[in-house]
Coordinates of C-alpha atoms in Angstrom, one line a residue:
M1 CA 29.2 21.9 40.1
D2 CA 30.0 18.8 42.2
E3 CA 29.5 15.4 40.6
E4 CA 28.1 12.3 42.4
L5 CA 29.0 8.9 41.1
L6 CA 25.8 6.9 40.7
T7 CA 26.6 3.3 41.7
G8 CA 25.0 0.1 40.6
G9 CA 25.7 0.2 36.9
G10 CA 27.5 -2.7 35.3
L11 CA 29.0 -1.2 32.2
N12 CA 29.5 2.6 32.5
Q13 CA 30.5 5.2 35.1
V14 CA 27.5 7.6 35.4
F15 CA 27.6 10.9 37.4
R16 CA 24.8 13.1 38.7
V17 CA 25.5 16.8 38.1
G18 CA 22.7 18.8 39.8
E19 CA 19.5 17.7 38.2
A20 CA 21.3 16.1 35.2
V21 CA 23.2 12.9 34.5
R22 CA 26.5 12.8 32.7
R23 CA 27.4 9.5 31.1
P24 CA 29.5 8.0 28.3
A25 CA 27.9 8.4 24.8
G26 CA 28.4 6.0 21.9
P27 CA 28.1 6.7 18.2
W28 CA 24.4 5.9 18.4
A29 CA 23.7 8.7 20.9
P30 CA 22.2 11.1 18.4
R31 CA 19.5 8.5 17.4
V32 CA 18.8 7.8 21.0
H33 CA 18.4 11.5 21.8
E34 CA 16.0 11.9 18.9
L35 CA 13.9 9.0 20.3
L36 CA 14.0 10.5 23.8
R37 CA 12.9 13.9 22.5
R38 CA 9.9 12.2 20.9
L39 CA 9.1 10.4 24.1
A40 CA 9.4 13.5 26.2
P41 CA 5.6 14.2 26.4
L42 CA 5.2 10.9 28.2
R43 CA 7.5 12.0 31.1
I44 CA 8.8 8.5 31.6
A45 CA 12.2 8.7 30.1
P46 CA 15.2 11.1 30.4
V47 CA 15.2 14.3 28.3
P48 CA 18.4 15.0 26.3
L49 CA 20.2 18.1 27.6
G50 CA 23.4 18.0 25.6
L51 CA 25.9 15.9 23.6
S52 CA 29.6 16.7 23.6
G53 CA 32.3 14.4 22.3
D54 CA 32.1 11.1 24.0
H55 CA 29.7 12.2 26.8
E56 CA 26.0 13.0 27.0
L57 CA 23.9 15.0 29.4
L58 CA 20.4 13.8 30.3
S59 CA 17.8 14.9 32.8
Y60 CA 17.9 13.1 36.1
L61 CA 15.0 10.7 37.0
P62 CA 14.3 10.8 40.7
G63 CA 13.3 7.6 42.5
E64 CA 14.7 4.3 43.7
V65 CA 16.3 2.0 41.1
G66 CA 14.9 -1.5 41.3
H67 CA 18.1 -3.5 41.7
V68 CA 16.0 -6.2 43.4
P69 CA 13.1 -7.4 41.3
P70 CA 9.8 -6.2 42.8
S71 CA 7.5 -9.0 44.0
S72 CA 4.1 -7.2 44.3
D73 CA 1.5 -7.8 41.6
T74 CA 0.8 -4.1 41.5
T75 CA 4.4 -3.3 40.5
L76 CA 4.4 -6.1 38.0
I77 CA 1.1 -4.9 36.4
E78 CA 2.3 -1.3 36.2
S79 CA 5.6 -2.3 34.8
A80 CA 3.9 -4.3 32.0
L81 CA 1.7 -1.3 31.3
L82 CA 4.7 1.0 31.2
L83 CA 6.4 -1.2 28.6
R84 CA 3.3 -1.4 26.5
R85 CA 3.0 2.4 26.7
L86 CA 6.6 2.9 25.5
H87 CA 6.2 0.4 22.7
D88 CA 2.9 2.0 21.5
A89 CA 4.6 5.4 21.5
T90 CA 7.5 4.3 19.4
A91 CA 5.6 2.3 16.8
P92 CA 5.2 5.3 14.5
L93 CA 8.9 6.0 14.6
V94 CA 10.4 2.7 13.3
D95 CA 10.7 3.9 9.8
E96 CA 12.0 7.4 10.7
L97 CA 15.1 6.7 12.8
D98 CA 18.2 4.7 12.1
G99 CA 21.8 4.5 13.3
W100 CA 21.2 2.4 16.4
Q101 CA 23.9 0.4 18.3
F102 CA 22.2 -2.8 17.2
A103 CA 20.7 -3.8 13.8
A104 CA 16.9 -4.0 13.5
R105 CA 15.3 -7.3 14.3
E106 CA 12.5 -8.7 12.3
P107 CA 9.6 -8.4 12.4
V108 CA 10.0 -4.7 13.1
E109 CA 7.1 -3.5 15.2
V110 CA 8.4 -0.9 17.6
V111 CA 11.6 0.7 18.8
L112 CA 12.7 -1.5 21.6
H113 CA 14.3 -0.3 24.8
G114 CA 16.6 -3.3 24.7
D115 CA 17.1 -3.8 28.4
F116 CA 13.7 -3.3 30.1
A117 CA 14.4 -4.5 33.6
P118 CA 14.1 -3.3 37.2
Y119 CA 17.7 -2.1 37.3
N120 CA 16.9 0.4 34.5
I121 CA 13.7 1.6 36.0
V122 CA 13.1 4.2 38.8
F123 CA 10.3 3.4 41.3
E124 CA 8.4 5.5 43.8
H125 CA 6.8 3.5 46.6
G126 CA 6.8 0.5 44.3
H127 CA 5.3 2.3 41.3
P128 CA 7.5 2.5 38.2
K129 CA 8.0 6.1 37.1
G130 CA 10.6 6.1 34.4
V131 CA 13.0 4.1 32.3
F132 CA 16.6 5.0 31.7
D133 CA 19.7 3.6 29.9
W134 CA 18.4 3.6 26.3
D135 CA 21.8 2.7 24.7
G136 CA 20.4 -0.7 23.5
A137 CA 17.3 0.8 21.8
H138 CA 16.7 -0.5 18.3
P139 CA 13.7 -1.5 16.1
G140 CA 12.4 -4.9 16.6
P141 CA 9.5 -7.2 17.7
R142 CA 7.6 -6.5 20.9
W143 CA 8.4 -10.0 22.2
W144 CA 12.1 -9.1 22.5
D145 CA 11.5 -6.6 25.3
V146 CA 8.7 -8.6 26.8
S147 CA 10.8 -11.8 27.1
W148 CA 13.6 -9.9 28.8
A149 CA 11.2 -8.3 31.2
L150 CA 9.8 -11.8 32.1
I151 CA 13.4 -13.0 32.7
Q152 CA 14.2 -10.0 35.0
F153 CA 10.8 -9.4 36.7
V154 CA 9.6 -13.0 37.0
L155 CA 12.3 -15.6 36.6
A156 CA 14.7 -13.7 38.8
L157 CA 12.4 -14.6 41.7
P158 CA 12.0 -18.2 42.7
D159 CA 8.3 -18.3 43.6
D160 CA 5.0 -18.1 41.7
R161 CA 6.6 -17.9 38.3
E162 CA 3.8 -19.3 36.3
R163 CA 1.1 -17.1 37.6
R164 CA 3.3 -14.0 37.4
T165 CA 4.3 -14.8 33.9
R166 CA 0.7 -15.0 32.8
L167 CA -0.1 -11.8 34.7
F168 CA 2.6 -9.8 33.0
C169 CA 1.7 -11.1 29.5
E170 CA -2.0 -10.7 29.9
T171 CA -1.5 -7.1 31.2
Y172 CA 0.8 -6.2 28.3
G173 CA -1.5 -8.0 25.8
I174 CA 0.8 -10.6 24.3
E175 CA 0.8 -14.4 24.3
Y176 CA 3.6 -16.1 26.3
D177 CA 6.1 -18.0 24.1
A178 CA 8.8 -20.1 25.8
E179 CA 10.8 -20.2 22.6
H180 CA 11.1 -16.4 22.6
V181 CA 12.4 -16.4 26.2
L182 CA 14.9 -19.1 25.3
V183 CA 16.2 -17.0 22.3
R184 CA 16.6 -14.0 24.6
L185 CA 18.5 -16.0 27.2
E186 CA 20.8 -17.5 24.6
D187 CA 21.5 -14.1 23.1
M188 CA 22.5 -12.7 26.6
I189 CA 24.8 -15.7 27.2
H190 CA 26.5 -15.0 23.9
T191 CA 26.8 -11.3 24.7
I192 CA 28.3 -12.0 28.1
R193 CA 30.8 -14.4 26.7
T194 CA 31.9 -12.3 23.7
H195 CA 31.2 -8.6 24.2
P196 CA 34.4 -6.7 25.3
A197 CA 32.4 -4.5 27.8
F198 CA 31.0 -7.4 29.8
V199 CA 34.2 -8.1 31.8
L200 CA 32.5 -8.0 35.2
Q201 CA 29.6 -10.2 34.0
R202 CA 32.1 -12.8 32.7
A203 CA 34.1 -12.7 35.9
E204 CA 30.9 -13.1 38.0
E205 CA 29.7 -16.0 35.7
H206 CA 26.4 -14.4 34.9
D207 CA 26.3 -16.8 31.9
V208 CA 26.0 -19.7 34.3
Y209 CA 23.0 -18.1 36.0
Y210 CA 21.2 -17.7 32.6
L211 CA 22.1 -21.2 31.7
D212 CA 20.2 -22.3 34.8
L213 CA 17.2 -20.3 33.7
I214 CA 17.3 -21.9 30.2
R215 CA 17.1 -25.3 31.9
Y216 CA 14.1 -24.1 34.0
V217 CA 12.3 -22.7 30.9
Q218 CA 12.9 -25.9 28.9
A219 CA 11.5 -28.0 31.8
N220 CA 8.4 -25.8 32.1
R221 CA 7.6 -24.9 28.5
A222 CA 3.8 -25.1 29.1

């Protein structure tokens, strides 16, 4: 069957094969597949179809990938609800699964997606329908995913940041904490500068972009 290269990813080459996706698989793939099988009834994440050597086969999620952060309140609200739904579904699993790419972060509350952002979500007419790229999943606190979502859904756009931050947090049901956002930004800067897979991100100076966001958050802590 013909393969179609799915462009837009920053770390891996991913191919569509019919109604499936073939992508590189790390040592943590069995744990991720178990998580995805448990999430299958929600119909908002890929379903594992196979694991062979250093590649995995997952079901294809149709829709448009949100490479540009959506600006509508409806999309923001639905994305916050989607993240809350995923977190609530994984809460019972934190003590059952191990072997993730990243160590658990305290306090462990849920299994995190690890990179909940528009570029890992498929949309249909502005409505988020599914989340892919679960390589970074690991147990941890809810705020870790929420803070990254704020960075990618809200801070990535220049306007109306305060109101949209409150809207996302109130919809999810969590209190905004600037310190959590700063920790998340600092962690990403460290990853970009040290992780061997982030060659493109270093070359494009993504760390400089996140440093600018740190300065913004520090100047607008309230």
